[in-house]
C-alpha cells in the first residue's frame, strides 16, 4: 500500500466517522472479504459478528489510527484484538491463556472445519489450525492478505526483523504439522512443495465459506 492509498483510506474513515455512508461502504467493500476470511478460519460461526465489530471499532475510533503506518495494519490490529477478546470470553474457565502459544484447535476444538475436495487443501487447513495462533495469523496475513512484514509487525506489536523470522518459523512449524497429519509421505510432500498454490486456493475457499 502506498502513502497515497493510506491517505485516501484515512480520509474515507474520517468521512465515515462524520456520517458519510458512502465512504463507509467503500471501506466495507475493500476490507469485508479479508476480515471475514480472517475470522472464519479461526472463529467459525462468529466470523460475521466479529467482522461487523471490527468495522464498528473503526468508525467509533476506539483504536488510534495515527499510530499505524498503514491502513491494513490498523484494521487487522483491531481484528486481532477482537479475536483474542473473543477467545478469552469463550474460555474464561481456563484462567490465563497464552494466546501466542495456543492453537485454534486448543482454543476451539469443536469448531467446524471447511470442507475441501483436494486432499492437500484439507490437510493444509487442518495443519494451520494446529500451529500457534500468532503463527497462523502471521502466515494468513502474509500469504492471504498480502501484508508486508512491517505491517504484520504492527499487527503483532513486533519489529519487522522479528516478523521475518517468525514467517520462516511459522512455515517450518506448519510443515511439521503437515508431515504429522498426512496420511502418506507423498501427500505431505505434494502439499509442502505446492504450498504457494495450495495456500492461494485455501484463501479462496475460506473466503467463500
GROMACS .gro file of N, CA and C in nm, residues 45-173:
model
  387
   45UNK      N    1  -1.848  -1.976   1.317
   45UNK     CA    2  -1.978  -1.910   1.306
   45UNK      C    3  -1.980  -1.770   1.364
   46UNK      N    4  -1.879  -1.734   1.441
   46UNK     CA    5  -1.872  -1.599   1.499
   46UNK      C    6  -1.806  -1.498   1.404
   47UNK      N    7  -1.766  -1.546   1.285
   47UNK     CA    8  -1.692  -1.460   1.192
   47UNK      C    9  -1.769  -1.335   1.153
   48UNK      N   10  -1.898  -1.349   1.125
   48UNK     CA   11  -1.976  -1.234   1.079
   48UNK      C   12  -1.986  -1.127   1.188
   49UNK      N   13  -2.017  -1.167   1.309
   49UNK     CA   14  -2.031  -1.068   1.416
   49UNK      C   15  -1.897  -1.002   1.448
   50UNK      N   16  -1.787  -1.076   1.440
   50UNK     CA   17  -1.656  -1.019   1.466
   50UNK      C   18  -1.614  -0.924   1.354
   51UNK      N   19  -1.651  -0.957   1.232
   51UNK     CA   20  -1.624  -0.866   1.120
   51UNK      C   21  -1.699  -0.736   1.139
   52UNK      N   22  -1.827  -0.745   1.175
   52UNK     CA   23  -1.906  -0.625   1.199
   52UNK      C   24  -1.847  -0.545   1.316
   53UNK      N   25  -1.801  -0.616   1.420
   53UNK     CA   26  -1.743  -0.547   1.536
   53UNK      C   27  -1.616  -0.473   1.498
   54UNK      N   28  -1.540  -0.527   1.404
   54UNK     CA   29  -1.418  -0.460   1.359
   54UNK      C   30  -1.450  -0.329   1.291
   55UNK      N   31  -1.547  -0.331   1.201
   55UNK     CA   32  -1.587  -0.207   1.134
   55UNK      C   33  -1.644  -0.107   1.234
   56UNK      N   34  -1.720  -0.155   1.330
   56UNK     CA   35  -1.775  -0.067   1.432
   56UNK      C   36  -1.664  -0.001   1.513
   57UNK      N   37  -1.561  -0.080   1.548
   57UNK     CA   38  -1.449  -0.024   1.622
   57UNK      C   39  -1.376   0.081   1.540
   58UNK      N   40  -1.367   0.059   1.410
   58UNK     CA   41  -1.303   0.158   1.322
   58UNK      C   42  -1.381   0.289   1.322
   59UNK      N   43  -1.511   0.280   1.302
   59UNK     CA   44  -1.590   0.402   1.289
   59UNK      C   45  -1.608   0.474   1.421
   60UNK      N   46  -1.607   0.398   1.531
   60UNK     CA   47  -1.620   0.461   1.663
   60UNK      C   48  -1.488   0.515   1.714
   61UNK      N   49  -1.379   0.479   1.648
   61UNK     CA   50  -1.249   0.533   1.686
   61UNK      C   51  -1.197   0.484   1.817
   62UNK      N   52  -1.227   0.358   1.852
   62UNK     CA   53  -1.181   0.305   1.979
   62UNK      C   54  -1.030   0.278   1.979
   63UNK      N   55  -0.971   0.267   1.860
   63UNK     CA   56  -0.827   0.248   1.849
   63UNK      C   57  -0.770   0.362   1.766
   64UNK      N   58  -0.653   0.410   1.804
   64UNK     CA   59  -0.595   0.527   1.738
   64UNK      C   60  -0.540   0.492   1.601
   65UNK      N   61  -0.588   0.561   1.499
   65UNK     CA   62  -0.540   0.538   1.363
   65UNK      C   63  -0.401   0.597   1.342
   66UNK      N   64  -0.372   0.706   1.406
   66UNK     CA   65  -0.246   0.776   1.379
   66UNK      C   66  -0.123   0.694   1.417
   67UNK      N   67  -0.138   0.594   1.502
   67UNK     CA   68  -0.022   0.515   1.544
   67UNK      C   69   0.015   0.408   1.442
   68UNK      N   70  -0.074   0.378   1.348
   68UNK     CA   71  -0.046   0.276   1.247
   68UNK      C   72   0.017   0.339   1.124
   69UNK      N   73   0.111   0.267   1.064
   69UNK     CA   74   0.180   0.317   0.947
   69UNK      C   75   0.101   0.293   0.819
   70UNK      N   76   0.016   0.191   0.817
   70UNK     CA   77  -0.069   0.163   0.701
   70UNK      C   78  -0.210   0.130   0.748
   71UNK      N   79  -0.305   0.149   0.660
   71UNK     CA   80  -0.444   0.122   0.698
   71UNK      C   81  -0.471  -0.027   0.720
   72UNK      N   82  -0.418  -0.118   0.636
   72UNK     CA   83  -0.438  -0.260   0.666
   72UNK      C   84  -0.385  -0.300   0.803
   73UNK      N   85  -0.271  -0.244   0.843
   73UNK     CA   86  -0.218  -0.275   0.976
   73UNK      C   87  -0.314  -0.228   1.084
   74UNK      N   88  -0.373  -0.113   1.065
   74UNK     CA   89  -0.471  -0.061   1.160
   74UNK      C   90  -0.592  -0.154   1.171
   75UNK      N   91  -0.647  -0.193   1.056
   75UNK     CA   92  -0.768  -0.275   1.054
   75UNK      C   93  -0.742  -0.412   1.117
   76UNK      N   94  -0.631  -0.476   1.078
   76UNK     CA   95  -0.605  -0.611   1.127
   76UNK      C   96  -0.553  -0.612   1.271
   77UNK      N   97  -0.501  -0.501   1.318
   77UNK     CA   98  -0.468  -0.491   1.460
   77UNK      C   99  -0.596  -0.496   1.543
   78UNK      N  100  -0.697  -0.422   1.497
   78UNK     CA  101  -0.826  -0.426   1.565
   78UNK      C  102  -0.885  -0.567   1.559
   79UNK      N  103  -0.878  -0.628   1.441
   79UNK     CA  104  -0.933  -0.762   1.423
   79UNK      C  105  -0.865  -0.862   1.516
   80UNK      N  106  -0.733  -0.855   1.526
   80UNK     CA  107  -0.661  -0.948   1.614
   80UNK      C  108  -0.702  -0.927   1.759
   81UNK      N  109  -0.714  -0.803   1.802
   81UNK     CA  110  -0.754  -0.775   1.940
   81UNK      C  111  -0.894  -0.829   1.969
   82UNK      N  112  -0.984  -0.812   1.873
   82UNK     CA  113  -1.120  -0.862   1.892
   82UNK      C  114  -1.124  -1.015   1.894
   83UNK      N  115  -1.041  -1.077   1.811
   83UNK     CA  116  -1.034  -1.223   1.810
   83UNK      C  117  -0.985  -1.274   1.945
   84UNK      N  118  -0.882  -1.210   1.999
   84UNK     CA  119  -0.828  -1.254   2.127
   84UNK      C  120  -0.929  -1.231   2.239
   85UNK      N  121  -1.001  -1.118   2.233
   85UNK     CA  122  -1.106  -1.095   2.332
   85UNK      C  123  -1.214  -1.203   2.322
   86UNK      N  124  -1.247  -1.241   2.200
   86UNK     CA  125  -1.346  -1.346   2.178
   86UNK      C  126  -1.302  -1.477   2.243
   87UNK      N  127  -1.177  -1.515   2.223
   87UNK     CA  128  -1.128  -1.639   2.283
   87UNK      C  129  -1.124  -1.632   2.435
   88UNK      N  130  -1.088  -1.516   2.486
   88UNK     CA  131  -1.084  -1.502   2.633
   88UNK      C  132  -1.224  -1.518   2.692
   89UNK      N  133  -1.323  -1.461   2.626
   89UNK     CA  134  -1.461  -1.474   2.674
   89UNK      C  135  -1.510  -1.618   2.664
   90UNK      N  136  -1.467  -1.687   2.558
   90UNK     CA  137  -1.511  -1.824   2.536
   90UNK      C  138  -1.445  -1.923   2.632
   91UNK      N  139  -1.331  -1.885   2.687
   91UNK     CA  140  -1.252  -1.981   2.767
   91UNK      C  141  -1.220  -1.927   2.905
   92UNK      N  142  -1.310  -1.853   2.965
   92UNK     CA  143  -1.284  -1.792   3.096
   92UNK      C  144  -1.251  -1.896   3.202
   93UNK      N  145  -1.310  -2.014   3.191
   93UNK     CA  146  -1.287  -2.115   3.293
   93UNK      C  147  -1.145  -2.170   3.293
   94UNK      N  148  -1.069  -2.141   3.188
   94UNK     CA  149  -0.933  -2.194   3.179
   94UNK      C  150  -0.830  -2.104   3.246
   95UNK      N  151  -0.873  -1.989   3.293
   95UNK     CA  152  -0.779  -1.897   3.356
   95UNK      C  153  -0.698  -1.820   3.253
   96UNK      N  154  -0.574  -1.789   3.286
   96UNK     CA  155  -0.488  -1.711   3.197
   96UNK      C  156  -0.451  -1.794   3.075
   97UNK      N  157  -0.468  -1.737   2.956
   97UNK     CA  158  -0.435  -1.807   2.832
   97UNK      C  159  -0.314  -1.744   2.767
   98UNK      N  160  -0.222  -1.827   2.721
   98UNK     CA  161  -0.109  -1.779   2.642
   98UNK      C  162  -0.147  -1.794   2.496
   99UNK      N  163  -0.211  -1.690   2.442
   99UNK     CA  164  -0.266  -1.699   2.308
   99UNK      C  165  -0.158  -1.696   2.200
  100UNK      N  166  -0.035  -1.664   2.237
  100UNK     CA  167   0.075  -1.669   2.140
  100UNK      C  168   0.125  -1.812   2.121
  101UNK      N  169   0.090  -1.901   2.214
  101UNK     CA  170   0.137  -2.040   2.207
  101UNK      C  171   0.025  -2.139   2.175
  102UNK      N  172  -0.098  -2.106   2.211
  102UNK     CA  173  -0.209  -2.198   2.189
  102UNK      C  174  -0.258  -2.188   2.045
  103UNK      N  175  -0.309  -2.299   1.994
  103UNK     CA  176  -0.359  -2.303   1.858
  103UNK      C  177  -0.511  -2.290   1.856
  104UNK      N  178  -0.568  -2.272   1.737
  104UNK     CA  179  -0.713  -2.271   1.725
  104UNK      C  180  -0.772  -2.403   1.772
  105UNK      N  181  -0.703  -2.511   1.745
  105UNK     CA  182  -0.751  -2.642   1.787
  105UNK      C  183  -0.752  -2.652   1.940
  106UNK      N  184  -0.654  -2.592   2.007
  106UNK     CA  185  -0.653  -2.589   2.153
  106UNK      C  186  -0.769  -2.507   2.207
  107UNK      N  187  -0.792  -2.393   2.143
  107UNK     CA  188  -0.888  -2.296   2.194
  107UNK      C  189  -1.032  -2.331   2.158
  108UNK      N  190  -1.052  -2.392   2.042
  108UNK     CA  191  -1.187  -2.422   1.997
  108UNK      C  192  -1.188  -2.555   1.922
  109UNK      N  193  -1.169  -2.665   1.992
  109UNK     CA  194  -1.160  -2.795   1.925
  109UNK      C  195  -1.286  -2.839   1.854
  110UNK      N  196  -1.400  -2.781   1.891
  110UNK     CA  197  -1.526  -2.820   1.827
  110UNK      C  198  -1.561  -2.738   1.705
  111UNK      N  199  -1.474  -2.644   1.668
  111UNK     CA  200  -1.502  -2.556   1.554
  111UNK      C  201  -1.513  -2.637   1.426
  112UNK      N  202  -1.625  -2.622   1.357
  112UNK     CA  203  -1.644  -2.696   1.232
  112UNK      C  204  -1.547  -2.647   1.126
  113UNK      N  205  -1.484  -2.739   1.057
  113UNK     CA  206  -1.389  -2.704   0.954
  113UNK      C  207  -1.458  -2.695   0.818
  114UNK      N  208  -1.400  -2.615   0.730
  114UNK     CA  209  -1.448  -2.609   0.594
  114UNK      C  210  -1.416  -2.741   0.524
  115UNK      N  211  -1.495  -2.772   0.424
  115UNK     CA  212  -1.473  -2.897   0.353
  115UNK      C  213  -1.403  -2.869   0.221
  116UNK      N  214  -1.291  -2.934   0.200
  116UNK     CA  215  -1.214  -2.917   0.077
  116UNK      C  216  -1.206  -3.051   0.005
  117UNK      N  217  -1.230  -3.049  -0.125
  117UNK     CA  218  -1.225  -3.173  -0.203
  117UNK      C  219  -1.081  -3.223  -0.218
  118UNK      N  220  -0.988  -3.132  -0.244
  118UNK     CA  221  -0.849  -3.171  -0.264
  118UNK      C  222  -0.788  -3.211  -0.130
  119UNK      N  223  -0.717  -3.322  -0.130
  119UNK     CA  224  -0.655  -3.371  -0.007
  119UNK      C  225  -0.556  -3.270   0.049
  120UNK      N  226  -0.483  -3.204  -0.041
  120UNK     CA  227  -0.382  -3.108   0.005
  120UNK      C  228  -0.447  -2.990   0.076
  121UNK      N  229  -0.560  -2.941   0.025
  121UNK     CA  230  -0.628  -2.829   0.089
  121UNK      C  231  -0.680  -2.867   0.227
  122UNK      N  232  -0.741  -2.985   0.235
  122UNK     CA  233  -0.792  -3.031   0.364
  122UNK      C  234  -0.679  -3.047   0.464
  123UNK      N  235  -0.568  -3.101   0.418
  123UNK     CA  236  -0.452  -3.120   0.505
  123UNK      C  237  -0.395  -2.986   0.550
  124UNK      N  238  -0.383  -2.892   0.457
  124UNK     CA  239  -0.328  -2.760   0.491
  124UNK      C  240  -0.418  -2.689   0.592
  125UNK      N  241  -0.548  -2.699   0.574
  125UNK     CA  242  -0.641  -2.636   0.666
  125UNK      C  243  -0.629  -2.694   0.807
  126UNK      N  244  -0.620  -2.826   0.816
  126UNK     CA  245  -0.605  -2.891   0.947
  126UNK      C  246  -0.473  -2.850   1.012
  127UNK      N  247  -0.368  -2.846   0.933
  127UNK     CA  248  -0.236  -2.812   0.987
  127UNK      C  249  -0.232  -2.667   1.036
  128UNK      N  250  -0.297  -2.577   0.961
  128UNK     CA  251  -0.300  -2.436   1.002
  128UNK      C  252  -0.366  -2.419   1.138
  129UNK      N  253  -0.469  -2.499   1.163
  129UNK     CA  254  -0.542  -2.487   1.290
  129UNK      C  255  -0.467  -2.548   1.407
  130UNK      N  256  -0.353  -2.612   1.380
  130UNK     CA  257  -0.279  -2.678   1.487
  130UNK      C  258  -0.145  -2.611   1.519
  131UNK      N  259  -0.115  -2.502   1.452
  131UNK     CA  260   0.004  -2.425   1.489
  131UNK      C  261  -0.040  -2.312   1.581
  132UNK      N  262   0.053  -2.253   1.658
  132UNK     CA  263   0.014  -2.143   1.749
  132UNK      C  264  -0.063  -2.033   1.676
  133UNK      N  265  -0.158  -1.975   1.747
  133UNK     CA  266  -0.248  -1.877   1.686
  133UNK      C  267  -0.172  -1.762   1.621
  134UNK      N  268  -0.070  -1.708   1.688
  134UNK     CA  269   0.005  -1.598   1.630
  134UNK      C  270   0.077  -1.642   1.502
  135UNK      N  271   0.121  -1.767   1.498
  135UNK     CA  272   0.186  -1.819   1.377
  135UNK      C  273   0.085  -1.830   1.264
  136UNK      N  274  -0.036  -1.876   1.296
  136UNK     CA  275  -0.142  -1.885   1.195
  136UNK      C  276  -0.176  -1.746   1.142
  137UNK      N  277  -0.191  -1.650   1.233
  137UNK     CA  278  -0.222  -1.513   1.191
  137UNK      C  279  -0.111  -1.458   1.102
  138UNK      N  280   0.014  -1.483   1.141
  138UNK     CA  281   0.128  -1.434   1.063
  138UNK      C  282   0.124  -1.486   0.921
  139UNK      N  283   0.104  -1.617   0.906
  139UNK     CA  284   0.102  -1.676   0.772
  139UNK      C  285  -0.018  -1.628   0.691
  140UNK      N  286  -0.133  -1.618   0.754
  140UNK     CA  287  -0.252  -1.574   0.681
  140UNK      C  288  -0.240  -1.429   0.636
  141UNK      N  289  -0.189  -1.343   0.723
  141UNK     CA  290  -0.173  -1.203   0.684
  141UNK      C  291  -0.071  -1.188   0.571
  142UNK      N  292   0.031  -1.272   0.574
  142UNK     CA  293   0.138  -1.263   0.474
  142UNK      C  294   0.094  -1.325   0.340
  143UNK      N  295   0.039  -1.445   0.344
  143UNK     CA  296   0.006  -1.516   0.221
  143UNK      C  297  -0.134  -1.485   0.169
  144UNK      N  298  -0.229  -1.458   0.258
  144UNK     CA  299  -0.367  -1.435   0.215
  144UNK      C  300  -0.399  -1.288   0.197
  145UNK      N  301  -0.359  -1.204   0.292
  145UNK     CA  302  -0.397  -1.063   0.287
  145UNK      C  303  -0.288  -0.974   0.228
  146UNK      N  304  -0.174  -1.035   0.196
  146UNK     CA  305  -0.064  -0.965   0.127
  146UNK      C  306  -0.004  -0.850   0.208
  147UNK      N  307  -0.009  -0.860   0.339
  147UNK     CA  308   0.055  -0.759   0.423
  147UNK      C  309   0.206  -0.779   0.420
  148UNK      N  310   0.280  -0.673   0.433
  148UNK     CA  311   0.425  -0.681   0.439
  148UNK      C  312   0.467  -0.721   0.580
  149UNK      N  313   0.596  -0.758   0.593
  149UNK     CA  314   0.648  -0.792   0.726
  149UNK      C  315   0.635  -0.674   0.822
  150UNK      N  316   0.654  -0.554   0.769
  150UNK     CA  317   0.641  -0.435   0.853
  150UNK      C  318   0.498  -0.418   0.904
  151UNK      N  319   0.401  -0.439   0.814
  151UNK     CA  320   0.261  -0.426   0.853
  151UNK      C  321   0.222  -0.533   0.954
  152UNK      N  322   0.268  -0.656   0.930
  152UNK     CA  323   0.239  -0.763   1.025
  152UNK      C  324   0.301  -0.733   1.160
  153UNK      N  325   0.419  -0.671   1.159
  153UNK     CA  326   0.482  -0.631   1.283
  153UNK      C  327   0.396  -0.535   1.362
  154UNK      N  328   0.327  -0.444   1.292
  154UNK     CA  329   0.237  -0.352   1.361
  154UNK      C  330   0.117  -0.426   1.421
  155UNK      N  331   0.068  -0.525   1.348
  155UNK     CA  332  -0.045  -0.602   1.397
  155UNK      C  333  -0.006  -0.680   1.523
  156UNK      N  334   0.113  -0.741   1.520
  156UNK     CA  335   0.158  -0.826   1.630
  156UNK      C  336   0.234  -0.750   1.739
  157UNK      N  337   0.269  -0.626   1.711
  157UNK     CA  338   0.348  -0.549   1.807
  157UNK      C  339   0.492  -0.596   1.813
  158UNK      N  340   0.549  -0.634   1.697
  158UNK     CA  341   0.686  -0.686   1.690
  158UNK      C  342   0.765  -0.611   1.584
  159UNK      N  343   0.899  -0.604   1.598
  159UNK     CA  344   0.982  -0.540   1.495
  159UNK      C  345   0.975  -0.617   1.363
  160UNK      N  346   1.000  -0.547   1.255
  160UNK     CA  347   0.993  -0.608   1.122
  160UNK      C  348   1.088  -0.728   1.110
  161UNK      N  349   1.209  -0.715   1.160
  161UNK     CA  350   1.305  -0.825   1.152
  161UNK      C  351   1.256  -0.949   1.226
  162UNK      N  352   1.193  -0.926   1.341
  162UNK     CA  353   1.137  -1.038   1.417
  162UNK      C  354   1.027  -1.107   1.340
  163UNK      N  355   0.947  -1.029   1.270
  163UNK     CA  356   0.837  -1.086   1.193
  163UNK      C  357   0.891  -1.171   1.078
  164UNK      N  358   0.996  -1.125   1.012
  164UNK     CA  359   1.054  -1.204   0.902
  164UNK      C  360   1.100  -1.341   0.954
  165UNK      N  361   1.159  -1.341   1.072
  165UNK     CA  362   1.199  -1.469   1.133
  165UNK      C  363   1.077  -1.552   1.167
  166UNK      N  364   0.972  -1.486   1.216
  166UNK     CA  365   0.850  -1.558   1.254
  166UNK      C  366   0.781  -1.618   1.133
  167UNK      N  367   0.786  -1.551   1.020
  167UNK     CA  368   0.726  -1.606   0.899
  167UNK      C  369   0.795  -1.737   0.862
  168UNK      N  370   0.928  -1.736   0.866
  168UNK     CA  371   1.004  -1.858   0.835
  168UNK      C  372   0.974  -1.967   0.938
  169UNK      N  373   0.974  -1.930   1.065
  169UNK     CA  374   0.950  -2.030   1.171
  169UNK      C  375   0.807  -2.086   1.163
  170UNK      N  376   0.712  -1.998   1.134
  170UNK     CA  377   0.573  -2.042   1.125
  170UNK      C  378   0.555  -2.141   1.010
  171UNK      N  379   0.622  -2.115   0.899
  171UNK     CA  380   0.610  -2.206   0.786
  171UNK      C  381   0.675  -2.340   0.818
  172UNK      N  382   0.788  -2.340   0.888
  172UNK     CA  383   0.852  -2.465   0.929
  172UNK      C  384   0.762  -2.542   1.026
  173UNK      N  385   0.699  -2.469   1.117
  173UNK     CA  386   0.607  -2.531   1.212
  173UNK      C  387   0.489  -2.593   1.137
   0.00000   0.00000   0.00000
